[in-house]
Coordinates of C-alpha atoms in Angstrom, one line a residue:
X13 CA -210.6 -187.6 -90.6
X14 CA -214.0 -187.9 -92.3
X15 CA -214.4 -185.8 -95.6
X16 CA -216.9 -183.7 -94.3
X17 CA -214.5 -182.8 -91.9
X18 CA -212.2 -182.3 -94.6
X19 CA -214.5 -180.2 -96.9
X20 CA -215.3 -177.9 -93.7
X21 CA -211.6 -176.9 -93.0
X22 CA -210.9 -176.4 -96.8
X23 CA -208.5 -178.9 -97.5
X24 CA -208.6 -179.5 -101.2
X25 CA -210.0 -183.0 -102.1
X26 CA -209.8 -184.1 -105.2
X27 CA -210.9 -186.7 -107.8
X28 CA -212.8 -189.6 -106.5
X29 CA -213.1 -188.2 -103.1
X30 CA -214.8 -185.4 -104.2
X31 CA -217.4 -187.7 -106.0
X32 CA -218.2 -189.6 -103.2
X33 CA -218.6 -186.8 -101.1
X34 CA -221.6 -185.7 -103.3
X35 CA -222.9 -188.7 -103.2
X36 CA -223.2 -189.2 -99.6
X37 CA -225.0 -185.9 -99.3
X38 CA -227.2 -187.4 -101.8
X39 CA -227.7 -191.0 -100.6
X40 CA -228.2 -189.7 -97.1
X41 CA -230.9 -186.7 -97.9
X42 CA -232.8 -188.4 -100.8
X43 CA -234.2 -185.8 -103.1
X44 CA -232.0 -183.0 -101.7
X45 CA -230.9 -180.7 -102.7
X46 CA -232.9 -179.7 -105.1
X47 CA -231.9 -178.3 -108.5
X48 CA -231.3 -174.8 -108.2
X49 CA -229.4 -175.0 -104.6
X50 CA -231.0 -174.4 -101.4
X51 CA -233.9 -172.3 -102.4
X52 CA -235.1 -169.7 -99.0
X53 CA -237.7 -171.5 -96.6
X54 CA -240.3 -169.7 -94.9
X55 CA -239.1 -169.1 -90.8
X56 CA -235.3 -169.9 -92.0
X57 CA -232.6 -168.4 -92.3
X58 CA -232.6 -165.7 -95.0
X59 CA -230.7 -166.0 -98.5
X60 CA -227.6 -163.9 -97.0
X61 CA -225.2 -161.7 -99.7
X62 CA -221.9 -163.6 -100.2
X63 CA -223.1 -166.6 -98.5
X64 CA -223.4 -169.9 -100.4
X65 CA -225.1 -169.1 -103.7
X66 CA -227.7 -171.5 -105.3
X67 CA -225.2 -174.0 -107.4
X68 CA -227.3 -176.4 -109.8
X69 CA -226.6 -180.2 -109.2
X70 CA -225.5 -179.5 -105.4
X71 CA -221.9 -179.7 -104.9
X72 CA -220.2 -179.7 -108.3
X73 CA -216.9 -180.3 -108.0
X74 CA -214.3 -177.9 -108.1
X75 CA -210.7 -177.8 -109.6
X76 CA -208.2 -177.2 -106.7
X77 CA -210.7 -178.7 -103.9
X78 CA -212.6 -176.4 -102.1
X79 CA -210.8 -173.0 -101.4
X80 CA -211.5 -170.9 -99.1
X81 CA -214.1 -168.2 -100.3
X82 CA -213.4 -164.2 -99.8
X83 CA -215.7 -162.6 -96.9
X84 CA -216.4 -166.3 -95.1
X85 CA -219.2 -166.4 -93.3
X86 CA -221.5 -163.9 -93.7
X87 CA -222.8 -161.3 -91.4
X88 CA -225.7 -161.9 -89.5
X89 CA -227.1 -160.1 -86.7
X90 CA -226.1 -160.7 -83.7
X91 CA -223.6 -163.2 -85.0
X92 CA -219.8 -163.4 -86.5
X93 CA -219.2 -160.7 -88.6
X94 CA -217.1 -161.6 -91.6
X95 CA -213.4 -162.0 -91.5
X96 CA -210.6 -161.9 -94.5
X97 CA -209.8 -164.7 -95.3
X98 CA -211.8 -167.0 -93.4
X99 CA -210.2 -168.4 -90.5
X100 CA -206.6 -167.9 -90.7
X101 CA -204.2 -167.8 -87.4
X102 CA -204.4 -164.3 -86.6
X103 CA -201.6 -162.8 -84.7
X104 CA -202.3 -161.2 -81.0
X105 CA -205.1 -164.0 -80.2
X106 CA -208.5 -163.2 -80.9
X107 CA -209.4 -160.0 -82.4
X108 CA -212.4 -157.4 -81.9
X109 CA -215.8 -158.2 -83.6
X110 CA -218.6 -156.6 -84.0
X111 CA -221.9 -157.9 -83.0
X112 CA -220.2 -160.9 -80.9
X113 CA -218.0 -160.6 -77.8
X114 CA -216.6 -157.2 -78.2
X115 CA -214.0 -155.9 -76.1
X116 CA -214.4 -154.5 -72.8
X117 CA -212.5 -151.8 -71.3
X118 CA -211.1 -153.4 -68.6
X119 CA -211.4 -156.8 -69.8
X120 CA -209.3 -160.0 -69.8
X121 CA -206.9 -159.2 -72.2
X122 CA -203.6 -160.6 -71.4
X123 CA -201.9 -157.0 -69.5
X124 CA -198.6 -156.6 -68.2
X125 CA -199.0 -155.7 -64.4
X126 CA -202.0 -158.1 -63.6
X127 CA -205.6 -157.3 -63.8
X128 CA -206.4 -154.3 -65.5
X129 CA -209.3 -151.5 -64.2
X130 CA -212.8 -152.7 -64.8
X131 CA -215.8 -150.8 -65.4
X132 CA -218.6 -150.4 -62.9
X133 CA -221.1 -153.3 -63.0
X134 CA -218.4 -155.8 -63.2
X135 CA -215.8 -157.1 -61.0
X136 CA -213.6 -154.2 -59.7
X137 CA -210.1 -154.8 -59.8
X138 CA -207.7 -155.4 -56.6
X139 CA -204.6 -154.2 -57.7
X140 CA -201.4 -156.0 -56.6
X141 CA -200.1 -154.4 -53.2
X142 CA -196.9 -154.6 -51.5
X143 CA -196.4 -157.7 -48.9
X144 CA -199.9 -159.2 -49.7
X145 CA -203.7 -157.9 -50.0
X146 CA -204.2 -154.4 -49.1
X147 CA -200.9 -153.1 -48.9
X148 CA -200.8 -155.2 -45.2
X149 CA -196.7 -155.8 -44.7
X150 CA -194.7 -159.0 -45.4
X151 CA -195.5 -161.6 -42.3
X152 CA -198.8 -160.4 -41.4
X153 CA -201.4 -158.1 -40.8
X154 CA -201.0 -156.2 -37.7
X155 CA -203.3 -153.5 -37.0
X156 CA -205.9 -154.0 -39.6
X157 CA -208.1 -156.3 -41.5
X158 CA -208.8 -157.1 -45.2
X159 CA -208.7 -154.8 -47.8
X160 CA -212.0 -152.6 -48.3
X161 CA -211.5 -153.4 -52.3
X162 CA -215.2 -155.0 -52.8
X163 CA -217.5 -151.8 -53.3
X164 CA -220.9 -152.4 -51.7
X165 CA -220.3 -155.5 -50.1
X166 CA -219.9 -155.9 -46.5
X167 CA -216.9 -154.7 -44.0
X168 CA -214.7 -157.5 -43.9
X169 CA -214.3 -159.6 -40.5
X170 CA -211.3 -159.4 -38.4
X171 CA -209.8 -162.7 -38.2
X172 CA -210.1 -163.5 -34.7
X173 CA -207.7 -163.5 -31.7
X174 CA -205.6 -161.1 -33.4
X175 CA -204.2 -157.9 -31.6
X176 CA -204.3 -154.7 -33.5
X177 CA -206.4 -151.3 -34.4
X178 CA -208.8 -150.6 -36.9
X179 CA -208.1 -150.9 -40.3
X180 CA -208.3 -147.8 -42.3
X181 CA -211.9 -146.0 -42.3
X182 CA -213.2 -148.3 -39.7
X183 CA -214.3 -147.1 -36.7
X184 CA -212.7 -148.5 -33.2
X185 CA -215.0 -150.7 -30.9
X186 CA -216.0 -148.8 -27.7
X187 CA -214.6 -150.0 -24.9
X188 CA -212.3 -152.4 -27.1
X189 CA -208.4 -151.5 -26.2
X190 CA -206.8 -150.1 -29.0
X191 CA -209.7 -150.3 -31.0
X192 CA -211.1 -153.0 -32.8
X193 CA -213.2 -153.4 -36.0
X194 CA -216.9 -153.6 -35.6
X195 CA -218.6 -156.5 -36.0
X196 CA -219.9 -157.6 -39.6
X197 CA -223.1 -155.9 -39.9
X198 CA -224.7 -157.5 -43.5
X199 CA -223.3 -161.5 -41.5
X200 CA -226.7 -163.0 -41.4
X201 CA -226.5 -164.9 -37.9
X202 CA -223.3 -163.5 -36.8
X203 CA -223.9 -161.2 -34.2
X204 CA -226.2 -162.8 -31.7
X205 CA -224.7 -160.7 -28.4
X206 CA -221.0 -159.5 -28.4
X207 CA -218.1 -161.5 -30.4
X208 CA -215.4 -163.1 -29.0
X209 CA -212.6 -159.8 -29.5
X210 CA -209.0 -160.7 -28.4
X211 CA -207.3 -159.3 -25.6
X212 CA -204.1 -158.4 -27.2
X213 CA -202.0 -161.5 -26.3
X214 CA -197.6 -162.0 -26.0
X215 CA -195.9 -160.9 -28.7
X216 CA -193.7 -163.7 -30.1
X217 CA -190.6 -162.2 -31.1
X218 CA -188.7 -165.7 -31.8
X219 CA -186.5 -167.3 -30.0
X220 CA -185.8 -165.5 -26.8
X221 CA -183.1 -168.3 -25.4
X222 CA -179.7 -167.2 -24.4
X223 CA -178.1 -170.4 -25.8
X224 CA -178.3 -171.9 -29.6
X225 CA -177.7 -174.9 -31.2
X226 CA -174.0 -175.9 -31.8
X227 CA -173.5 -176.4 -35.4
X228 CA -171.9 -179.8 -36.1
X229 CA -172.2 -181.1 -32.8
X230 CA -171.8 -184.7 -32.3
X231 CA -172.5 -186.4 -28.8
X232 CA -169.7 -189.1 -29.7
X233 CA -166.8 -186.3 -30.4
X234 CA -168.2 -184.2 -27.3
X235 CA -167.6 -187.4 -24.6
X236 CA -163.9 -187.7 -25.8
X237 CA -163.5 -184.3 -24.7
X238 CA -165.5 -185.0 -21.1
X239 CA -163.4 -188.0 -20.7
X240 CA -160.6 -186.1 -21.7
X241 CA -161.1 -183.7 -19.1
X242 CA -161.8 -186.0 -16.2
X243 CA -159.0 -188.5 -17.1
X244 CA -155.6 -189.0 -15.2
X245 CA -154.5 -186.3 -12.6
X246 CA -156.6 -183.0 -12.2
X247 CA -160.1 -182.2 -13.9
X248 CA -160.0 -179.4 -16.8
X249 CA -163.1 -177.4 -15.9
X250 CA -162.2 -175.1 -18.3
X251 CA -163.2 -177.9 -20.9
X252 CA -165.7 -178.3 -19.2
X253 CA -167.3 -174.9 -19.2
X254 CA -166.5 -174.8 -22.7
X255 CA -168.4 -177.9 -23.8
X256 CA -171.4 -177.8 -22.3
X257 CA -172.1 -174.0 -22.1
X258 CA -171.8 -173.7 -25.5
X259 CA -174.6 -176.9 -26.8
X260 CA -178.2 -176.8 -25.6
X261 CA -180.2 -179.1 -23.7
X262 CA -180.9 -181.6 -26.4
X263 CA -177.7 -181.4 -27.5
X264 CA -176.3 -182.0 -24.1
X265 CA -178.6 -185.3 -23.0
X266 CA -177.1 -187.3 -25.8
X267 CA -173.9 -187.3 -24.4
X268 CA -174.9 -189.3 -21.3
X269 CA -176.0 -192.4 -23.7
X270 CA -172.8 -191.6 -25.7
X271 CA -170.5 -191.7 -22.8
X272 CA -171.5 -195.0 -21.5
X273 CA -171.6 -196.9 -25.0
X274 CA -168.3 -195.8 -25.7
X275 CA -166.4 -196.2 -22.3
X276 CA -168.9 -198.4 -20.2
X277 CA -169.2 -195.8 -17.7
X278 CA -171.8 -193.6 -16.3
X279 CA -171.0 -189.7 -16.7
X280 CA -173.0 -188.4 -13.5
X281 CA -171.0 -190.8 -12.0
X282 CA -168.1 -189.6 -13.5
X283 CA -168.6 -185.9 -13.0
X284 CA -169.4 -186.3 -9.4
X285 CA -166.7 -187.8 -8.8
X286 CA -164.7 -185.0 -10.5
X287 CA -166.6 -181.8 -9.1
X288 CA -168.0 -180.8 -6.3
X289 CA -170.2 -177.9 -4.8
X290 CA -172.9 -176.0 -6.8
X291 CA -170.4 -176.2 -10.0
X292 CA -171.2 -180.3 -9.8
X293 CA -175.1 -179.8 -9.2
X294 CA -175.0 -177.0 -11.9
X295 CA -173.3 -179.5 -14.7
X296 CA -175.8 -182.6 -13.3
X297 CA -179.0 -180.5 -13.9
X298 CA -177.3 -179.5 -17.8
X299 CA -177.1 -183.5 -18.8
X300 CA -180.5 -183.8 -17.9
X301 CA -184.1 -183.8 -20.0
X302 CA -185.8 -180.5 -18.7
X303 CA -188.9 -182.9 -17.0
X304 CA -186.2 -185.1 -15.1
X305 CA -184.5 -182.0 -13.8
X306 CA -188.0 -180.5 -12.9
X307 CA -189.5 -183.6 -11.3
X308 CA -186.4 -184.2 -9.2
X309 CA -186.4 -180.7 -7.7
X310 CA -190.6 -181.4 -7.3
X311 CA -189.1 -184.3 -5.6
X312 CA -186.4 -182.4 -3.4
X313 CA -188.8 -179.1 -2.5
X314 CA -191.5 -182.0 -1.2
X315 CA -189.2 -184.0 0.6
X316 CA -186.5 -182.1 2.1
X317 CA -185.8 -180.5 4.9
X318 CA -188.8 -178.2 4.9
X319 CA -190.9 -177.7 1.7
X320 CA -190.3 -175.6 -0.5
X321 CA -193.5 -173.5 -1.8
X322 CA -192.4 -171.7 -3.5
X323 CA -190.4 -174.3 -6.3
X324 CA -193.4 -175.9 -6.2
X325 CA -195.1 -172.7 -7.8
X326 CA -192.6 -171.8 -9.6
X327 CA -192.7 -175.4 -11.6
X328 CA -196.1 -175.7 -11.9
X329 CA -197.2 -172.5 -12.8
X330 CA -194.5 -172.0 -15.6
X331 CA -194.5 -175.0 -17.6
X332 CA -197.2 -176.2 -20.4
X333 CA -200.1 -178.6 -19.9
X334 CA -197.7 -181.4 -22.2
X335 CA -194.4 -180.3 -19.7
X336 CA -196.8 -181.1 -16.5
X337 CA -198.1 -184.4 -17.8
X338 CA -194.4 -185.1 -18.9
X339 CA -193.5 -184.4 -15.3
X340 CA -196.2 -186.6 -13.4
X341 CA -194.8 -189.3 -15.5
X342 CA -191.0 -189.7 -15.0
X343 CA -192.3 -188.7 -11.4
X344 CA -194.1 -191.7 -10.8
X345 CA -191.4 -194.0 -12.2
X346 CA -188.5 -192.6 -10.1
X347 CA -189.8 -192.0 -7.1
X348 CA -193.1 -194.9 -7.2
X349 CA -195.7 -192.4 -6.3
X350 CA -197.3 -189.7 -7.7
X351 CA -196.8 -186.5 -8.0
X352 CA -200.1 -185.8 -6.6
X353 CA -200.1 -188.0 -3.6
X354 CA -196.3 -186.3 -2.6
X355 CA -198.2 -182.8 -2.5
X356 CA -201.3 -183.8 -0.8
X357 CA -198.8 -185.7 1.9
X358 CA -197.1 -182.7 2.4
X359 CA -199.6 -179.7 2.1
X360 CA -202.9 -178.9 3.7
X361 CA -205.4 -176.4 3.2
X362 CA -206.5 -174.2 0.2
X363 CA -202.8 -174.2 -0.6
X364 CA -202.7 -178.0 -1.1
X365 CA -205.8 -177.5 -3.4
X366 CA -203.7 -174.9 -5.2
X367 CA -201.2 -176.8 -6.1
X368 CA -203.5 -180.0 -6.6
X369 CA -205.2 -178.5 -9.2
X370 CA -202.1 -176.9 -10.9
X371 CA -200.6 -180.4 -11.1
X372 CA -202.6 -181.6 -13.1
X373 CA -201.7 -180.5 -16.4
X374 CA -205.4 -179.4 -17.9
X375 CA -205.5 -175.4 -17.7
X376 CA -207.4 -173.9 -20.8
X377 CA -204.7 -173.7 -23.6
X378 CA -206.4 -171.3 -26.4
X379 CA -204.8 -168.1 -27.3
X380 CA -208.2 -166.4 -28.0
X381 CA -209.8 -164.0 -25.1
X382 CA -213.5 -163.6 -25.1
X383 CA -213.1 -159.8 -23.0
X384 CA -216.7 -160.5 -21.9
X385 CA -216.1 -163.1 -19.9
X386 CA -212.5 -161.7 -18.8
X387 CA -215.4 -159.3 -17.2
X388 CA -217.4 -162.0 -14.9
X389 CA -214.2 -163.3 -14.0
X390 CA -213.1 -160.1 -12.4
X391 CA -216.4 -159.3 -11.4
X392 CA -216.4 -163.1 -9.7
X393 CA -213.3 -162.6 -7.9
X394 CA -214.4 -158.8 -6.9
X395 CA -217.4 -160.5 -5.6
X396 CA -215.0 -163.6 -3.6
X397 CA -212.9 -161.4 -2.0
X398 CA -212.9 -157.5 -2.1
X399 CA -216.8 -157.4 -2.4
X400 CA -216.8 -160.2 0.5
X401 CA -216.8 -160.7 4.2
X402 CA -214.3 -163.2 4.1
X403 CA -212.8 -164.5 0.8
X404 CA -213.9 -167.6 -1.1
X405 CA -210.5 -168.8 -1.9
X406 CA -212.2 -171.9 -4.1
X407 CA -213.4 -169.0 -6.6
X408 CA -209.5 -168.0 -6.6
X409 CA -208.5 -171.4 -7.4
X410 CA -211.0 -172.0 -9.9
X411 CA -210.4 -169.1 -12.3
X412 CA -206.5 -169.2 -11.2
X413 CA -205.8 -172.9 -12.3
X414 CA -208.0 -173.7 -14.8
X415 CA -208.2 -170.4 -17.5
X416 CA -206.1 -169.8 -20.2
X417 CA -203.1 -167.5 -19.5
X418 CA -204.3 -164.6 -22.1
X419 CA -207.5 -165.0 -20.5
X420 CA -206.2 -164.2 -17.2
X421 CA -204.1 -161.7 -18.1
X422 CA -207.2 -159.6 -19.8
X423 CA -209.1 -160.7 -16.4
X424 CA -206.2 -158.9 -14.3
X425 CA -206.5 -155.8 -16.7
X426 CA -210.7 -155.9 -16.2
X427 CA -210.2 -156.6 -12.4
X428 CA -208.0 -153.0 -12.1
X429 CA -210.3 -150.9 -14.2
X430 CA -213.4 -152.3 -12.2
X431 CA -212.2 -151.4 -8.6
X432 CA -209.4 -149.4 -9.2
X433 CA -206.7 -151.9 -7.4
X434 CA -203.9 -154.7 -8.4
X435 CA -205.4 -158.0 -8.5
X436 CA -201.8 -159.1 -6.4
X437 CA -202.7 -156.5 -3.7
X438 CA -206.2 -157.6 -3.2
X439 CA -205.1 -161.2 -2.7
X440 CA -202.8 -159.8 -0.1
X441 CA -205.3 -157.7 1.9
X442 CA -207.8 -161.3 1.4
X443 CA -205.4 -163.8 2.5
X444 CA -202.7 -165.0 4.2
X445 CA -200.1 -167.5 4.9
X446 CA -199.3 -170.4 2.3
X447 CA -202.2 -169.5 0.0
X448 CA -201.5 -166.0 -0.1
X449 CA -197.7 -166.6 -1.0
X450 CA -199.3 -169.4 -3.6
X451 CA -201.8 -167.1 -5.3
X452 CA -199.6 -164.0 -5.8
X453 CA -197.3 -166.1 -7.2
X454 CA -199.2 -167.6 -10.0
X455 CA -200.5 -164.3 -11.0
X456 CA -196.8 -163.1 -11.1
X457 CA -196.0 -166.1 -12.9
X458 CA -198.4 -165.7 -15.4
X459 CA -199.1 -161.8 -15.8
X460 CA -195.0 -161.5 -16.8
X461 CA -193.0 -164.6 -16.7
X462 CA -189.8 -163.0 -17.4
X463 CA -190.4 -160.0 -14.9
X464 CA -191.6 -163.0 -12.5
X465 CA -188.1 -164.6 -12.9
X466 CA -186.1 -162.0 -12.8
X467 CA -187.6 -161.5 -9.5
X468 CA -186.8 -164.5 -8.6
X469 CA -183.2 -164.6 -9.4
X470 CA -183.1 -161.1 -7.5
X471 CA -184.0 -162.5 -4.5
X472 CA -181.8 -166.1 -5.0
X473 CA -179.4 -163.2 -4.9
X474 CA -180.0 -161.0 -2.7
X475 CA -178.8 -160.7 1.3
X476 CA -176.5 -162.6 2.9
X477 CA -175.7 -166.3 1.5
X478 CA -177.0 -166.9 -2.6
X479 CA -179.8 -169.2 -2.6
X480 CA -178.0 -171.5 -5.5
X481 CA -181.0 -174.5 -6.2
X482 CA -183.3 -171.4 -7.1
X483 CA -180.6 -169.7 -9.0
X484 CA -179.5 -173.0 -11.0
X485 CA -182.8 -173.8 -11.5
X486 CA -184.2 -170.6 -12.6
X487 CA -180.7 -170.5 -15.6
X488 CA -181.0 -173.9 -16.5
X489 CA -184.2 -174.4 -17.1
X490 CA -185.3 -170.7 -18.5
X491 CA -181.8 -170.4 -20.9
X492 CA -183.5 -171.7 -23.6
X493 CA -186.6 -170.0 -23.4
X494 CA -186.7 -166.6 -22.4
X495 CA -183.7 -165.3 -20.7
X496 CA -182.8 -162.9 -23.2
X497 CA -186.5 -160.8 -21.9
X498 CA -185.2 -161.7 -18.4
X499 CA -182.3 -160.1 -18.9
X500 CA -183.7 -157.1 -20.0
X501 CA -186.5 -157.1 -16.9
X502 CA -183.3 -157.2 -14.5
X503 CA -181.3 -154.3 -15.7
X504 CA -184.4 -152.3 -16.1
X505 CA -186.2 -153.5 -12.9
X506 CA -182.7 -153.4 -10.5
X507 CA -180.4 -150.8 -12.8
X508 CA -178.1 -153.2 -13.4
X509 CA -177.4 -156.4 -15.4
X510 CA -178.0 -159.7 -14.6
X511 CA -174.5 -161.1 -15.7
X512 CA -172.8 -158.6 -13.1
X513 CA -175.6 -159.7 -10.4
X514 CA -174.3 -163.1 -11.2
X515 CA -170.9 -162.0 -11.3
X516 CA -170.4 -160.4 -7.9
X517 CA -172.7 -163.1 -6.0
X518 CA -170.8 -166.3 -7.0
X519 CA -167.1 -167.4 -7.7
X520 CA -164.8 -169.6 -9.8
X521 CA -165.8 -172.1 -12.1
X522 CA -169.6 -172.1 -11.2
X523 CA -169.6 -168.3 -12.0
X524 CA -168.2 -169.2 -15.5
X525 CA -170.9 -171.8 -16.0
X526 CA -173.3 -169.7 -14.8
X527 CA -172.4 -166.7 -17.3
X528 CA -172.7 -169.3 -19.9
X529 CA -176.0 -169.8 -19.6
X530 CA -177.1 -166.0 -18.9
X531 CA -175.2 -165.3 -22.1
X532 CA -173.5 -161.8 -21.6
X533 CA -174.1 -158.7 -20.5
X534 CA -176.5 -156.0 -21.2

């Protein structure tokens, strides 16, 4: 540490280093000081009261170093005022002064509880609130925006896409359901024509599946209980049953790798050879992926005895863009063709192109609704088929297979306010046939899913003889996904539940499988 260092913070220096000190000063500013101290210079700084008084000779030194000097620095305007004792720790951090950096009401002291009120002019507090800014609750923000904490700056923008009112002391949007918040007005730029506002889309509640994961389960202990089951005289369905109604789908397709590593033999094999009826097709279509299982019954509505529309539909208009393409590939490995070519083979017509262009896997995915184009789709398919001689069904299939499924639900929604009628009823006064039956079942499909399904298990169901692909099909593939919101269509759609639908239309050890999979009763 140099001395001048030293000398500043008041060490005491003594003997030789004090000398040399002196000297330095003297050697480096020759002829300075002179005798009689610092005398006052014209435009400096003024002789100040209890500063540092005129000493002949300079720095003469001093017997115990240099101490520290009562009042410090002097005052000067504007400047430090003087402090007791120099610059000793203080306790508390840095205290008031007067002429420097007083302190503000409202300042930063350190304050138990956060930031503390500020005056006007600086930044105004935004005081903690429960569950995140603005008081909004834990998870989210539903029904409002950002706080209104910034005095005279502009109305926050909603964050896009999501549902909700106004936040409090904003006006709703006209015309907007539910009300929205109005568009930024001080957002240079933003507003050139209406903004993108969401149509209110699906709530997701979590997971709506019927069956859970099976803690601990291990493919390797599970086949020892299959083989178990199977092995020597009889079959114990009840094991069964037990096994894989109670493990989900990708806890279930292990097993068939498991099986054959550990007794060199193939469990479909195995199975069929142990059940029979819809109790065996029920446990096949459980062991497999969910794209094998829907490209096989693809494969079987195409191909069997008569085609099968409305599977066809059902598939293609339920599952994701990534579940289609999934499809069209194990599709064209098991069966050497694809997907594609199968339905053009077997369909003709608009309905062909229907199911063409659902097959492809590329419908508009986004979750946000611009409500302003929702509007010239209904008004395009007013215009193709109400508003029409005739119907332009390619204006159908267009908006049908290729917007997102919020989008089309706000375009169903614009399409009844405009005319005043269903969008399914006007496709059934427009068209007919194949087509018809194809187009009011994507709109189902997609206006509800679950209230589509439920309607479809009603009628797997209903009259005489139980319609058992659809009804597998529909509880296999839609356990995991939403059957608990099916469920809860059913009893309130039919007035009663789905497990004692299931109940009374099937029997034995496929009934027990089947109950499985619905998950009990409401």
């Amino acid at each position: 540490m140099s001395l001048v260092m030293l000398l500043f913070r008041g060490y005491p220096v003594q003997g030789v280093s004090q000398i040399r000190s002196a000297d330095v000063l003297k050697m480096s500013y020759p002829g300075y000081p002179p005798s009689g101290g610092y005398p006052p210079q014209a435009g400096g700084y003024p002789p100040q009261v209890g500063g540092y008084s005129p000493q002949a000779g300079g720095y003469p030194p001093q017997a115990g170093g240099y101490p520290p000097q009562a009042a410090g620095y002097p005052p000067q305007p504007g400047a430090y005022p003087p402090q007791a004792g120099g610059y000793p720790p203080q306790a508390g951090g840095y205290p008031p002064q007067a002429g420097g950096y007083p302190t503000q009401a409202g300042g930063y002291p350190p304050q138990a509880g956060g930031y503390p009120p500020q005056q006007a002019g600086g930044y105004p507090s935004i005081p903690p609130a429960q569950g995140g800014w603005g008081g909004a609750p834990v998870g989210g923000m539903p029904g409002g925006g950002m706080p209104q904490g910034y005095p005279g700056g502009p109305a926050p923008c909603p964050p896009q896409g999501y549902p909700g009112g106004p936040a409090p002391g904003q006006q709703p949007m006209p015309g907007y359901p539910g009300g929205a918040p109005a568009p930024n007005p001080s957002m240079p730029g933003y507003g050139g024509g209406a903004p993108a506002t969401p149509h209110s889309p699906a709530i997701n509640r979590g997971y709506r599946g019927a069956i859970k994961d099976h803690p601990g389960a291990d493919p390797l202990r599970d086949v020892e209980v299959l083989r178990k089951a199977m092995k020597g005289f009889g079959t114990d369905e009840s094991a069964i049953i037990e096994l894989l109604g109670s493990r989900t789908s990708k806890q279930r397709v292990p097993m068939v790798a498991a099986y054959k590593t550990t007794y060199g033999k193939d469990l479909f094999h195995d199975l069929k050879s142990e059940l029979t009826g819809s109790f065996e097709k029920l446990a096949i279509a459980m062991l497999q992926t969910p794209a094998k299982f829907d490209a096989s019954e693809l494969k079987e509505a195409i191909s069997g005895a008569g085609t099968d529309e409305a599977c066809l539909i059902e598939i293609l208009s339920s599952r994701s863009n990534a579940e289609i393409r999934e499809i069209n590939q194990i599709y064209k490995h098991e069966y050497g063709k694809t997907l594609e070519d199968s339905i053009s083979n077997d369909t003709s017509g608009h309905f062909r192109r229907l199911l063409v262009s659902l097959c492809q896997g590329n419908r508009d995915e986004r979750e946000q609704v611009d409500i302003n184009m929702a509007k010239q789709d209904a008004q395009k398919l007013y215009a193709a088929g109400e508003n029409k001689v005739g119907t332009d069904e390619s204006q159908f299939n267009a908006i049908l297979c290729a917007r997102s499924k919020p989008h089309l639900r706000a375009v169903f929604h614009e399409y009844q306010q405009m005319c005043g009628r269903d969008i399914v009823k006007s496709i059934c006064r427009e068209m007919s046939g194949d087509v018809e039956d194809g187009m009011v079942a994507v709109v189902k499909c997609i206006r509800n899913t679950p209230e589509y399904f439920a309607e479809r298990l009603h009628k797997a169901m209903a009259g005489a003889g139980t319609k058992d692909r659809t009804l597998i099909r529909v509880m296999v593939t839609r356990s995991e996904v939403d059957m608990l919101d099916i469920r809860q269509v059913y009893q309130q759609t039919y007035g009663k539940s789905l497990y004692t639908a299931i109940s009374g239309d099937t029997s034995g050890d496929y009934k027990k499988m089947l109950l499985k999979l619905c998950g009990g009763s409401d």
